[in-house]
mmCIF file of N, CA and C in Angstrom:
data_model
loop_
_atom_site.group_PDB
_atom_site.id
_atom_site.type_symbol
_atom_site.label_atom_id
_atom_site.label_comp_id
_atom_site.label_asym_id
_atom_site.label_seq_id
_atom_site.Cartn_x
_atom_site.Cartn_y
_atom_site.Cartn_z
ATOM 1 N N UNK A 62 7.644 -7.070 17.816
ATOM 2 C CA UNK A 62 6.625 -6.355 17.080
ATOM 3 C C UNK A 62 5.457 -6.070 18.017
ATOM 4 N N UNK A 63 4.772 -5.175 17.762
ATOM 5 C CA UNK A 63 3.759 -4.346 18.593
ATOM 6 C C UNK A 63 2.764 -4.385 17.439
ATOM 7 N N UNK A 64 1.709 -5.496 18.158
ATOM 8 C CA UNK A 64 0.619 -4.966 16.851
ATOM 9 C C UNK A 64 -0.682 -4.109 17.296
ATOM 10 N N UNK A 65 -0.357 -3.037 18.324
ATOM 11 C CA UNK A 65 -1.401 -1.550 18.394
ATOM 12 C C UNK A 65 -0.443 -0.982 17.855
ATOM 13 N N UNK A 66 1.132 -0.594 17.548
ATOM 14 C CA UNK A 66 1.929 0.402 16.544
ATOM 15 C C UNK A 66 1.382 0.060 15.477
ATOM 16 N N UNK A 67 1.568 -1.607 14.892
ATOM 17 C CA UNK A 67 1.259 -1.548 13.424
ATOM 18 C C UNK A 67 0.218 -1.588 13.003
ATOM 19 N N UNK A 68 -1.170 -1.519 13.644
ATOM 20 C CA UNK A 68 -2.372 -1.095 13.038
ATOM 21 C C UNK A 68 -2.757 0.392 13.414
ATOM 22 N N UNK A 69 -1.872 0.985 13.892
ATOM 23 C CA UNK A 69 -1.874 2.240 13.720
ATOM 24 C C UNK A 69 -0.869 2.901 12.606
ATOM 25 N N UNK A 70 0.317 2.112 12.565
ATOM 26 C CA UNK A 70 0.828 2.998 10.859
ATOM 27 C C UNK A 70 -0.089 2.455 10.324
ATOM 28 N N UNK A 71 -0.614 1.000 9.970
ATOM 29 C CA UNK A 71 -1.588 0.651 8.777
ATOM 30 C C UNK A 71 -2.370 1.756 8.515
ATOM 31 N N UNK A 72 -3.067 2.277 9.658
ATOM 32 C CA UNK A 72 -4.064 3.532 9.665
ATOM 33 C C UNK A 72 -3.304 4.681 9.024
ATOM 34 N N UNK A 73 -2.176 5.060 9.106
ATOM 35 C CA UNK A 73 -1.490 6.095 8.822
ATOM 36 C C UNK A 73 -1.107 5.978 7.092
ATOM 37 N N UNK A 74 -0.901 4.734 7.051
ATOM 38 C CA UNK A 74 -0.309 4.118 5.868
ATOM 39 C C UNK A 74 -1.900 4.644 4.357
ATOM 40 N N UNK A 75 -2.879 3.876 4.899
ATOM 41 C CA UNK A 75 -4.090 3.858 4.782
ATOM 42 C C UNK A 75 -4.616 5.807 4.380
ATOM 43 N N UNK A 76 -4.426 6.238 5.045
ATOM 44 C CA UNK A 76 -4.604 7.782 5.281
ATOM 45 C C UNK A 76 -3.729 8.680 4.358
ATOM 46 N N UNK A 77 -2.587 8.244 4.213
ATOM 47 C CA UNK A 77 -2.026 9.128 3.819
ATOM 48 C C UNK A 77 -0.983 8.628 2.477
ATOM 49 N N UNK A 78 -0.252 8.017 2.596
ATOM 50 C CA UNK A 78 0.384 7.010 1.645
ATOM 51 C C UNK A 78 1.947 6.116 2.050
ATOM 52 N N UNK A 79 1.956 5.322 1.281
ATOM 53 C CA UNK A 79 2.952 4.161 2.169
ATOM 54 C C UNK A 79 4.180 4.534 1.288
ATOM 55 N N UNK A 80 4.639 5.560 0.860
ATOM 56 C CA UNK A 80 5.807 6.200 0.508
ATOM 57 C C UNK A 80 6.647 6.707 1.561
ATOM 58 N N UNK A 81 5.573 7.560 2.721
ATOM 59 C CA UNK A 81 6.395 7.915 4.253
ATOM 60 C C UNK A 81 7.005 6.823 4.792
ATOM 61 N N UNK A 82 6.416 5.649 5.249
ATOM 62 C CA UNK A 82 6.426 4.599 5.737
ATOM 63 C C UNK A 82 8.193 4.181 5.213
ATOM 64 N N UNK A 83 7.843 3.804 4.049
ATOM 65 C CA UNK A 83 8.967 3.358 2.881
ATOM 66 C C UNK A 83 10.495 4.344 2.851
ATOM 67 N N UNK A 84 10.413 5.965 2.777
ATOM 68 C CA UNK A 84 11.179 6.890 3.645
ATOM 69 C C UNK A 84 11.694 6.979 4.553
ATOM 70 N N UNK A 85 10.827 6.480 5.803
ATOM 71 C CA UNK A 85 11.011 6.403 7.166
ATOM 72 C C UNK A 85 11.851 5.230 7.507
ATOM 73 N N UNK A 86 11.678 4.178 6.823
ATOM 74 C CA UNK A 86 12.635 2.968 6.811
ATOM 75 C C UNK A 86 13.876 3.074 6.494
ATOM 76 N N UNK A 87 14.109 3.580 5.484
ATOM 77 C CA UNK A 87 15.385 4.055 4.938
ATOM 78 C C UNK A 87 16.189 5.074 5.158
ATOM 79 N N UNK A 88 15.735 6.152 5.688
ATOM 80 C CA UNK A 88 15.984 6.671 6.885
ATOM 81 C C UNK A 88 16.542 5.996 8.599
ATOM 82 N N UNK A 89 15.681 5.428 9.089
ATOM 83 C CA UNK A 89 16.214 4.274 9.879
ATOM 84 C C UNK A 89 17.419 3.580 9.529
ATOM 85 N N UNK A 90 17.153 2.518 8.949
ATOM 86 C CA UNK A 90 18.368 1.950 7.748
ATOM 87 C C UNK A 90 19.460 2.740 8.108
ATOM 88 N N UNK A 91 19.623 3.631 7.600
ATOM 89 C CA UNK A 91 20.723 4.804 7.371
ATOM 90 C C UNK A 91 21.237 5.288 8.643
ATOM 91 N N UNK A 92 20.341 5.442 9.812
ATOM 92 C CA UNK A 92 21.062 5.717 10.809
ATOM 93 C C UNK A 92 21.760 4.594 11.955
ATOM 94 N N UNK A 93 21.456 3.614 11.626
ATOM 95 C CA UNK A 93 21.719 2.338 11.999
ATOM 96 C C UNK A 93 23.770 1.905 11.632
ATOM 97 N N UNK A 94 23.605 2.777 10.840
ATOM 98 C CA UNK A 94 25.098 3.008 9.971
ATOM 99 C C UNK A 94 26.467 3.717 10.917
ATOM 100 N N UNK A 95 25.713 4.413 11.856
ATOM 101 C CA UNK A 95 26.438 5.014 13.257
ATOM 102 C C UNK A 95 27.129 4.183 13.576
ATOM 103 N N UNK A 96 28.354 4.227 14.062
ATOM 104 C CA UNK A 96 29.333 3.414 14.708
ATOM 105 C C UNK A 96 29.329 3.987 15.588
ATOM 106 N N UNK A 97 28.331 4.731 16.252
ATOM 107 C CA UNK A 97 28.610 4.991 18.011
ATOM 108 C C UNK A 97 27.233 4.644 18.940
ATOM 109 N N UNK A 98 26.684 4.011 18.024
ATOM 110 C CA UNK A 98 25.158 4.004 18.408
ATOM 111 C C UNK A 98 25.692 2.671 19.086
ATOM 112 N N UNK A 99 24.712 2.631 20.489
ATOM 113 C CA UNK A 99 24.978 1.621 21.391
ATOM 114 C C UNK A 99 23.924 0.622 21.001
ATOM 115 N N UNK A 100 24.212 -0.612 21.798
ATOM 116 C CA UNK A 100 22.902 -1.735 21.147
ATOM 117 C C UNK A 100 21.498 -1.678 21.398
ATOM 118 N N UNK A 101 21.631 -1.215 23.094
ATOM 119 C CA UNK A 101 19.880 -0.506 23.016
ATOM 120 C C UNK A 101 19.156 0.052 21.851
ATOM 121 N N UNK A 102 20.303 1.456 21.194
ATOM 122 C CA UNK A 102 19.704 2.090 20.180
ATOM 123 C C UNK A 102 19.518 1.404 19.487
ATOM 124 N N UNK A 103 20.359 0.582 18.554
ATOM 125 C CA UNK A 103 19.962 -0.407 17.376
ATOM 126 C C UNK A 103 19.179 -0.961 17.290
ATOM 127 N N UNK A 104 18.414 -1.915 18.859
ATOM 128 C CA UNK A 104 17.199 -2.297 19.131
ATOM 129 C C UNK A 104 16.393 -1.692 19.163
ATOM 130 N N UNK A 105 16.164 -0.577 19.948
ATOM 131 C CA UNK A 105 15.084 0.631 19.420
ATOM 132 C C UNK A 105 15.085 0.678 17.752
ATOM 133 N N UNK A 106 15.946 1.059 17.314
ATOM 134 C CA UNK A 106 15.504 0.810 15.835
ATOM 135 C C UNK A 106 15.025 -0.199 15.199
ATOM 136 N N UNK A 107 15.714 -1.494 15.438
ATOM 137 C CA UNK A 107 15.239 -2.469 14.759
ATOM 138 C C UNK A 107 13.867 -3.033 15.126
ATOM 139 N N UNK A 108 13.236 -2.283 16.125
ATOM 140 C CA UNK A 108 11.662 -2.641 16.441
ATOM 141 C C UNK A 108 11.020 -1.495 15.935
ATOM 142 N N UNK A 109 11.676 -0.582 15.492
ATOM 143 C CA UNK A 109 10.320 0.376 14.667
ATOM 144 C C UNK A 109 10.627 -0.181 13.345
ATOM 145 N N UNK A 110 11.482 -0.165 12.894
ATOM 146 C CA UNK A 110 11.838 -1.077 11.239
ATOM 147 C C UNK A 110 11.229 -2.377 11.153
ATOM 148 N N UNK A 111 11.025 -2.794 12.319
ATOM 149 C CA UNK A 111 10.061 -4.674 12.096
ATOM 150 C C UNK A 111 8.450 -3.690 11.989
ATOM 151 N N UNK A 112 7.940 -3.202 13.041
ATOM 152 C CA UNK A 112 6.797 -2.284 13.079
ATOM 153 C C UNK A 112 6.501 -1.797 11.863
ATOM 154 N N UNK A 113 7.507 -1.035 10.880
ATOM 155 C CA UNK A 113 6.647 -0.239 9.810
ATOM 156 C C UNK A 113 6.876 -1.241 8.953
ATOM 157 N N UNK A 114 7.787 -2.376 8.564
ATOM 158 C CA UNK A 114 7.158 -3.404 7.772
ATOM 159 C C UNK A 114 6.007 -4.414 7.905
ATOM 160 N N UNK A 115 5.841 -4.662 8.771
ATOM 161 C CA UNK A 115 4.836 -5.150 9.472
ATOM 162 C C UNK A 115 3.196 -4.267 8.902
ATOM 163 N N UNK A 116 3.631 -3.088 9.380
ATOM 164 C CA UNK A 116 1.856 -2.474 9.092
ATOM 165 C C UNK A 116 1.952 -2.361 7.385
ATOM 166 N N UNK A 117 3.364 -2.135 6.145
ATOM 167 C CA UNK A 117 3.208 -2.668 5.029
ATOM 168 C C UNK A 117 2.542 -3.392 4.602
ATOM 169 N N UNK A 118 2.875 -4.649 5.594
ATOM 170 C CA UNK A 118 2.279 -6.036 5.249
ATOM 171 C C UNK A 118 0.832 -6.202 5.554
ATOM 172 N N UNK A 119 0.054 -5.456 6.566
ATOM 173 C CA UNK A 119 -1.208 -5.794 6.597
ATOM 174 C C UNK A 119 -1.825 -4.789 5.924
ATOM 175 N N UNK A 120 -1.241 -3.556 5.481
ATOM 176 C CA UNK A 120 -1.972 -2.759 4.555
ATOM 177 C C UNK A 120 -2.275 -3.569 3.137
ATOM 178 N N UNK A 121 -0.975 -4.338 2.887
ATOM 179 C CA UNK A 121 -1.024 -4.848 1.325
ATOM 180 C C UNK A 121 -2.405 -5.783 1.379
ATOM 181 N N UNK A 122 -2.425 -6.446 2.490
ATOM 182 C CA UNK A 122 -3.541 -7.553 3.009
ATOM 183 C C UNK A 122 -4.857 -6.905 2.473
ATOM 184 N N UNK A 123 -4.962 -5.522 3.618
ATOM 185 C CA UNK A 123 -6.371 -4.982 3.201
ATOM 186 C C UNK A 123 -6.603 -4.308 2.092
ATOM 187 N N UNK A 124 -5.656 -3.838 1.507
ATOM 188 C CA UNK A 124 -5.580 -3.649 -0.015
ATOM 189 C C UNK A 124 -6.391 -4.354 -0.762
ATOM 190 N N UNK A 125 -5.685 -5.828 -0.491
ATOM 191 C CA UNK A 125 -6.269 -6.882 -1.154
ATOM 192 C C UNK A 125 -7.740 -7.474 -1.117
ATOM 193 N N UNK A 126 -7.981 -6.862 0.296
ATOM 194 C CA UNK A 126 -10.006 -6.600 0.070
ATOM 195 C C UNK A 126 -10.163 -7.536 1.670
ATOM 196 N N UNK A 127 -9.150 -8.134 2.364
ATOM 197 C CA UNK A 127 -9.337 -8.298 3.713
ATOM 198 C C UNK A 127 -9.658 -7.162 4.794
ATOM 199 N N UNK A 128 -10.419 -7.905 5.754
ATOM 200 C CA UNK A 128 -10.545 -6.854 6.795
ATOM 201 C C UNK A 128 -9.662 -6.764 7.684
ATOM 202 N N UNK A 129 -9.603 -5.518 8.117
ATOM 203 C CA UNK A 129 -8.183 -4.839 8.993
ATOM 204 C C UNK A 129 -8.152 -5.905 10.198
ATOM 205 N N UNK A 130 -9.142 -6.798 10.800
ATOM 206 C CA UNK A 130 -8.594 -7.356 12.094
ATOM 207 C C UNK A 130 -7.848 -8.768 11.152
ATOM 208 N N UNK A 131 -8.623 -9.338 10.566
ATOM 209 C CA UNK A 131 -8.189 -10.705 10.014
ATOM 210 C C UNK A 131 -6.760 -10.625 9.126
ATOM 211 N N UNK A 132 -6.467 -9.084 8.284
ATOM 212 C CA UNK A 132 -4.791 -8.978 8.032
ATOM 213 C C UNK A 132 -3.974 -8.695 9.144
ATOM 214 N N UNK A 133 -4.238 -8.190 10.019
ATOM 215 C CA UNK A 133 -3.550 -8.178 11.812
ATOM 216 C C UNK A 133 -3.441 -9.515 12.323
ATOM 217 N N UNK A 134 -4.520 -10.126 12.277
ATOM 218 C CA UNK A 134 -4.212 -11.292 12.756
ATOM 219 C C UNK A 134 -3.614 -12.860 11.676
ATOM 220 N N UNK A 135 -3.738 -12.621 10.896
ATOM 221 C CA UNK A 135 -2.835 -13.328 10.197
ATOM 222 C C UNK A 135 -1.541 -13.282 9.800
ATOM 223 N N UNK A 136 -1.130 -12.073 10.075
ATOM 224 C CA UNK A 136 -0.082 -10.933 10.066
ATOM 225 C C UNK A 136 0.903 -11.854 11.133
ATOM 226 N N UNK A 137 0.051 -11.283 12.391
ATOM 227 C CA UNK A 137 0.993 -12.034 13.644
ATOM 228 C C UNK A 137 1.228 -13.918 13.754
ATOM 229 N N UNK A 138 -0.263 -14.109 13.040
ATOM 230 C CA UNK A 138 0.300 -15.518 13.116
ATOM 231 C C UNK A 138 1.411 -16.028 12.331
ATOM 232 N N UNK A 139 1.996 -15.071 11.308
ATOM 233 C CA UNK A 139 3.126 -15.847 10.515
ATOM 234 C C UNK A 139 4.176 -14.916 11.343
ATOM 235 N N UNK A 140 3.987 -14.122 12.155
ATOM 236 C CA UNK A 140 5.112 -13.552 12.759
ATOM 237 C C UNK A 140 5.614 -14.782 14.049
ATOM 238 N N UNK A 141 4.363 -15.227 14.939
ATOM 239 C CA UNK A 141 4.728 -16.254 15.713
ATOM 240 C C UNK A 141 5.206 -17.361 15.063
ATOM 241 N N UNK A 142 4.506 -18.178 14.085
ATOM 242 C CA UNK A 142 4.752 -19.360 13.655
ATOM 243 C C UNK A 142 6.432 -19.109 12.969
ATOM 244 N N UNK A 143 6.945 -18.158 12.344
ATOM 245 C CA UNK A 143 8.645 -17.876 11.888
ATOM 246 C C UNK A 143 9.310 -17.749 13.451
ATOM 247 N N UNK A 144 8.602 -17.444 14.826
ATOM 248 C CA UNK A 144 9.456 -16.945 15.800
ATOM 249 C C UNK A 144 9.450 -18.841 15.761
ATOM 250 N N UNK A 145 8.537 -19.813 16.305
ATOM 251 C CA UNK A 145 8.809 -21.053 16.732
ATOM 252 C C UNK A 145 9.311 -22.008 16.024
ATOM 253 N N UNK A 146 9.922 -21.814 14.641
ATOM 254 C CA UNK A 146 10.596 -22.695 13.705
ATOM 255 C C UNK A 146 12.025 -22.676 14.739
#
């Protein structure tokens, strides 16, 4: 995860509405379905699909009346603390 991508969809998310976002995933999703797609590609995908859930998740945050650095950064800390279990 890249968190300058995901506080930039947040921004996008924020701006415009988290239906694209939600589209764009499933879309992804869907092309992931290729049986010729090599594993690089899949990895390329599966890091923009962690990315736009990710800025979901800190949009819902600031939704919730947090500020954009403290849902980023709490964001990543449950992203590290699930990587070191």
């Amino acid at each position: 995860m890249k968190l300058p991508v995901i506080k930039h969809l947040a921004g996008f998310i924020a701006e415009n509405d988290e239906d694209y976002v939600l589209e764009t995933i499933e879309t992804l999703e869907s092309i992931t379905e290729v049986s010729s797609l090599k594993d690089e590609e899949l990895d390329v995908i599966g890091e923009l699909i962690s990315n736009l859930y990710g800025a979901l998740e800190v949009q819902k945050s600031i939704k919730e009346g947090k500020p954009q650095k403290e849902a980023l950064n709490e964001f990543m800390q449950r992203v590290v603390g699930s990587i070191d279990k």
